Short mmCIF file of C-alpha atoms in Angstrom, two decimals:
data_model
loop_
_atom_site.label_atom_id
_atom_site.label_comp_id
_atom_site.label_asym_id
_atom_site.label_seq_id
_atom_site.Cartn_x
_atom_site.Cartn_y
_atom_site.Cartn_z
CA GLY A 1334 -104.14 61.32 159.88
CA ALA A 1335 -107.55 60.11 160.95
CA GLY A 1336 -108.20 59.68 164.63
CA VAL A 1337 -110.46 57.25 166.42
CA SER A 1338 -113.99 57.36 165.07
CA GLN A 1339 -117.18 56.07 166.66
CA SER A 1340 -120.68 55.55 165.38
CA PRO A 1341 -123.39 56.36 165.90
CA ARG A 1342 -122.67 59.57 167.79
CA TYR A 1343 -126.07 59.46 169.44
CA LYS A 1344 -128.40 56.56 170.09
CA VAL A 1345 -131.82 56.56 171.70
CA ALA A 1346 -133.14 53.14 172.65
CA LYS A 1347 -136.25 51.93 174.35
CA ARG A 1348 -135.67 49.86 177.45
CA GLY A 1349 -135.21 46.25 176.45
CA GLN A 1350 -133.79 46.94 172.99
CA ASP A 1351 -130.39 45.72 171.88
CA VAL A 1352 -127.81 48.25 170.66
CA ALA A 1353 -124.48 48.00 168.86
CA LEU A 1354 -121.80 50.67 169.09
CA ARG A 1355 -118.92 50.77 166.63
CA CYS A 1356 -115.33 51.90 167.07
CA ASP A 1357 -112.79 52.45 164.30
CA PRO A 1358 -109.35 52.76 165.93
CA ILE A 1359 -106.34 54.50 164.46
CA SER A 1360 -104.91 52.30 161.73
CA GLY A 1361 -102.18 50.00 163.02
CA HIS A 1362 -103.04 50.40 166.69
CA VAL A 1363 -102.80 47.10 168.49
CA SER A 1364 -104.56 48.06 171.71
CA LEU A 1365 -108.21 49.04 171.98
CA PHE A 1366 -110.10 50.04 175.12
CA TRP A 1367 -113.78 50.71 175.84
CA TYR A 1368 -114.78 53.04 178.65
CA GLN A 1369 -118.15 54.11 180.02
CA GLN A 1370 -118.64 57.72 181.13
CA ALA A 1371 -121.68 58.56 183.22
CA LEU A 1372 -122.87 62.17 183.29
CA GLY A 1373 -120.51 64.32 185.33
CA GLN A 1374 -118.07 61.47 186.01
CA GLY A 1375 -114.73 60.30 184.74
CA PRO A 1376 -114.53 57.43 182.24
CA GLU A 1377 -114.58 53.93 183.70
CA PHE A 1378 -112.84 50.97 182.08
CA LEU A 1379 -115.01 48.30 180.47
CA THR A 1380 -112.80 46.04 178.38
CA TYR A 1381 -109.47 45.74 176.55
CA PHE A 1382 -108.37 44.11 173.29
CA GLN A 1383 -104.89 43.37 172.04
CA ASN A 1384 -105.44 42.80 168.34
CA GLU A 1385 -108.41 40.40 168.22
CA ALA A 1386 -107.85 38.96 171.69
CA GLN A 1387 -110.03 40.27 174.50
CA LEU A 1388 -107.54 40.16 177.36
CA ASP A 1389 -109.52 41.98 180.03
CA LYS A 1390 -113.27 42.27 180.38
CA SER A 1391 -113.32 42.86 184.11
CA GLY A 1392 -115.11 46.20 183.77
CA LEU A 1393 -118.16 44.96 181.90
CA PRO A 1394 -121.04 45.62 184.31
CA SER A 1395 -123.15 42.58 183.43
CA ASP A 1396 -123.49 39.73 180.98
CA ARG A 1397 -125.71 41.97 178.88
CA PHE A 1398 -122.54 43.70 177.70
CA PHE A 1399 -120.49 42.04 175.00
CA ALA A 1400 -117.56 43.32 172.93
CA GLU A 1401 -115.69 41.92 169.97
CA ARG A 1402 -112.88 42.82 167.61
CA PRO A 1403 -112.84 39.86 165.21
CA GLU A 1404 -110.19 41.07 162.76
CA GLY A 1405 -108.11 43.10 165.14
CA SER A 1406 -109.26 46.48 163.85
CA VAL A 1407 -112.89 47.60 164.15
CA SER A 1408 -114.58 46.81 167.45
CA THR A 1409 -118.22 46.58 168.40
CA LEU A 1410 -119.71 46.95 171.86
CA LYS A 1411 -123.11 45.35 172.12
CA ILE A 1412 -125.59 45.88 174.91
CA GLN A 1413 -128.52 43.51 175.11
CA ARG A 1414 -131.85 44.28 176.75
CA THR A 1415 -130.83 47.85 177.55
CA GLN A 1416 -131.74 49.34 180.92
CA GLN A 1417 -132.03 52.98 181.95
CA GLU A 1418 -128.83 52.68 183.98
CA ASP A 1419 -126.97 51.92 180.74
CA SER A 1420 -127.47 55.56 179.67
CA ALA A 1421 -123.98 57.04 179.36
CA VAL A 1422 -121.31 58.04 176.88
CA TYR A 1423 -119.34 55.07 175.60
CA LEU A 1424 -115.77 55.96 174.70
CA CYS A 1425 -113.34 53.97 172.64
CA ALA A 1426 -109.59 54.53 172.83
CA SER A 1427 -106.72 53.01 170.93
CA SER A 1428 -102.97 52.95 171.40
CA LEU A 1429 -100.03 51.69 169.40
CA GLY A 1430 -99.52 49.15 172.15
CA GLY A 1431 -98.14 45.68 171.95
CA LEU A 1432 -94.95 46.27 173.89
CA ALA A 1433 -94.91 44.77 177.36
CA GLY A 1434 -94.18 47.28 180.07
CA VAL A 1435 -94.49 50.29 177.80
CA GLN A 1436 -97.33 52.70 178.38
CA GLU A 1437 -98.49 54.13 175.09
CA THR A 1438 -100.70 57.18 174.77
CA GLN A 1439 -104.37 56.32 174.51
CA TYR A 1440 -106.25 58.30 171.85
CA PHE A 1441 -109.95 58.67 172.44
CA GLY A 1442 -112.82 58.85 170.01
CA PRO A 1443 -115.70 61.33 170.39
CA GLY A 1444 -117.90 58.75 172.07
CA THR A 1445 -121.41 57.46 171.53
CA ARG A 1446 -124.04 59.04 173.75
CA LEU A 1447 -126.62 56.37 174.62
CA LEU A 1448 -129.97 57.32 176.09
CA VAL A 1449 -132.27 54.52 177.21
CA LEU A 1450 -135.88 55.53 177.71
CA GLY B 254 -107.67 48.02 192.38
CA GLU B 255 -106.56 51.59 191.79
CA ASN B 256 -108.58 54.52 193.12
CA VAL B 257 -107.98 58.11 192.01
CA GLU B 258 -109.37 61.11 193.85
CA GLN B 259 -109.38 64.52 192.16
CA HIS B 260 -110.08 68.01 193.49
CA PRO B 261 -111.41 70.57 193.23
CA SER B 262 -114.51 69.53 191.30
CA THR B 263 -114.92 73.08 189.96
CA LEU B 264 -112.38 75.85 189.55
CA SER B 265 -113.03 79.39 188.40
CA VAL B 266 -110.16 81.77 187.59
CA GLN B 267 -109.58 85.06 185.84
CA GLU B 268 -107.76 85.10 182.52
CA GLY B 269 -104.03 85.24 183.15
CA ASP B 270 -104.19 83.59 186.57
CA SER B 271 -102.81 80.14 187.33
CA ALA B 272 -104.90 77.03 187.92
CA VAL B 273 -103.90 73.98 189.96
CA ILE B 274 -105.70 70.63 190.03
CA LYS B 275 -104.62 67.88 192.41
CA CYS B 276 -105.03 64.10 192.36
CA THR B 277 -104.17 61.30 194.75
CA TYR B 278 -103.92 57.62 193.90
CA SER B 279 -103.99 54.48 196.00
CA ASP B 280 -101.95 51.84 194.15
CA SER B 281 -98.23 52.25 194.77
CA ALA B 282 -97.58 50.13 191.66
CA SER B 283 -99.03 52.83 189.38
CA ASN B 284 -96.30 54.34 187.23
CA TYR B 285 -97.98 56.37 184.49
CA PHE B 286 -100.11 59.46 185.07
CA PRO B 287 -101.77 61.25 182.13
CA TRP B 288 -103.95 64.34 182.17
CA TYR B 289 -106.81 64.72 179.72
CA LYS B 290 -108.86 67.73 178.65
CA GLN B 291 -112.44 67.10 177.58
CA GLU B 292 -114.52 69.71 175.79
CA LEU B 293 -118.27 69.48 175.49
CA GLY B 294 -119.36 66.72 173.14
CA LYS B 295 -115.82 65.50 172.52
CA GLY B 296 -113.64 62.69 173.73
CA PRO B 297 -110.79 63.24 176.21
CA GLN B 298 -107.61 64.62 174.68
CA LEU B 299 -104.20 64.02 176.25
CA ILE B 300 -102.51 67.27 177.26
CA ILE B 301 -99.55 66.02 179.28
CA ASP B 302 -98.35 62.89 181.03
CA ILE B 303 -95.67 61.88 183.50
CA ARG B 304 -93.97 58.62 184.33
CA SER B 305 -92.90 57.53 187.78
CA ASN B 306 -89.19 58.02 187.15
CA VAL B 307 -89.72 61.77 186.72
CA GLY B 308 -90.76 64.32 189.34
CA GLU B 309 -91.84 67.13 187.07
CA LYS B 310 -92.59 67.75 183.41
CA LYS B 311 -93.39 70.98 181.62
CA ASP B 312 -94.84 71.80 178.22
CA GLN B 313 -95.24 75.54 177.58
CA ARG B 314 -97.97 76.77 179.97
CA ILE B 315 -98.73 73.31 181.37
CA ALA B 316 -96.74 71.43 183.99
CA VAL B 317 -97.29 68.29 186.02
CA THR B 318 -95.60 67.30 189.28
CA LEU B 319 -95.50 63.86 190.86
CA ASN B 320 -94.81 62.91 194.46
CA LYS B 321 -94.56 59.13 194.58
CA THR B 322 -94.00 58.99 198.32
CA ALA B 323 -97.23 60.84 199.03
CA LYS B 324 -98.97 59.29 196.00
CA HIS B 325 -100.20 62.50 194.56
CA PHE B 326 -99.73 64.45 191.35
CA SER B 327 -100.84 67.88 190.21
CA LEU B 328 -101.56 69.80 187.03
CA HIS B 329 -100.48 73.43 186.82
CA ILE B 330 -101.71 75.76 184.10
CA THR B 331 -100.15 79.22 183.98
CA GLU B 332 -101.38 82.32 182.15
CA THR B 333 -104.81 80.80 181.68
CA GLN B 334 -106.84 81.68 178.62
CA PRO B 335 -110.61 81.38 177.98
CA GLU B 336 -109.93 78.48 175.60
CA ASP B 337 -108.51 76.53 178.56
CA SER B 338 -112.09 76.26 179.87
CA ALA B 339 -113.03 72.56 179.83
CA VAL B 340 -113.22 69.50 182.07
CA TYR B 341 -109.85 68.11 183.11
CA PHE B 342 -109.29 64.52 184.18
CA CYS B 343 -106.30 62.93 185.84
CA ALA B 344 -105.68 59.22 185.48
CA ALA B 345 -103.31 56.53 186.67
CA THR B 346 -102.23 53.07 185.58
CA ASN B 347 -99.58 50.44 186.10
CA ALA B 348 -98.01 50.13 182.69
CA GLY B 349 -96.65 46.66 182.13
CA GLY B 350 -98.69 45.00 184.80
CA THR B 351 -101.74 42.83 184.27
CA SER B 352 -103.81 45.99 183.95
CA TYR B 353 -102.68 46.23 180.30
CA GLY B 354 -102.52 49.97 180.72
CA LYS B 355 -106.19 50.49 181.49
CA LEU B 356 -106.66 53.93 182.96
CA THR B 357 -108.36 54.75 186.25
CA PHE B 358 -109.71 58.29 186.07
CA GLY B 359 -110.46 60.93 188.67
CA GLN B 360 -113.89 62.50 188.86
CA GLY B 361 -112.94 65.54 186.81
CA THR B 362 -112.50 69.29 187.38
CA ILE B 363 -114.61 71.84 185.54
CA LEU B 364 -112.27 74.75 184.83
CA THR B 365 -113.79 78.08 183.86
CA VAL B 366 -111.52 80.93 182.77
CA HIS B 367 -113.25 84.30 182.81
CA PRO B 368 -112.07 86.92 180.27
#
């Protein structure tokens, strides 16, 4: 079946522009995570959704970052007034989830590579 | 919060040799430890995972060991092949806690297998 898809795959933005990154999780997956991966580093957690509820946004680096998942499926990560330090790969992952205390495998999308000039 | 340290940062081996990557974690409440392989331009792909109630797990040429007392876990790849060349990440999380399963990753190991 289809895996996690993300679009666009590449995005070049001028400093100060707003960008929107889309994630299509695996159908039926309750849990959705966003991670940020700087060049040569491991992914770092940004935010977590369980269905449409954003239960953890502790990793969002500033109030310029905003994420939503209004219908509990597709999610969008929005970055306002982009800065050069926002340049990174943004990864989305989904898992079947929903069961307390059970760690489900997280399946990652290919990521969106954002370059802010 | 959790902190995961991974080493070595680069590892070069000859085809057929074994490769070992080690990780340590800080949060004793962590109970799930996956390993991901990431190829250039792709997202991380799970290759093996281990839960805290198990000391070792093996899947063909790949094995993972966990020492909860010392808070470290390792990935072992035997009979390496050129297609094993990639970046490998370890991760840790406390499944069932208020972390909601969010993963804390190590810094990654670039594995190169020479034919």
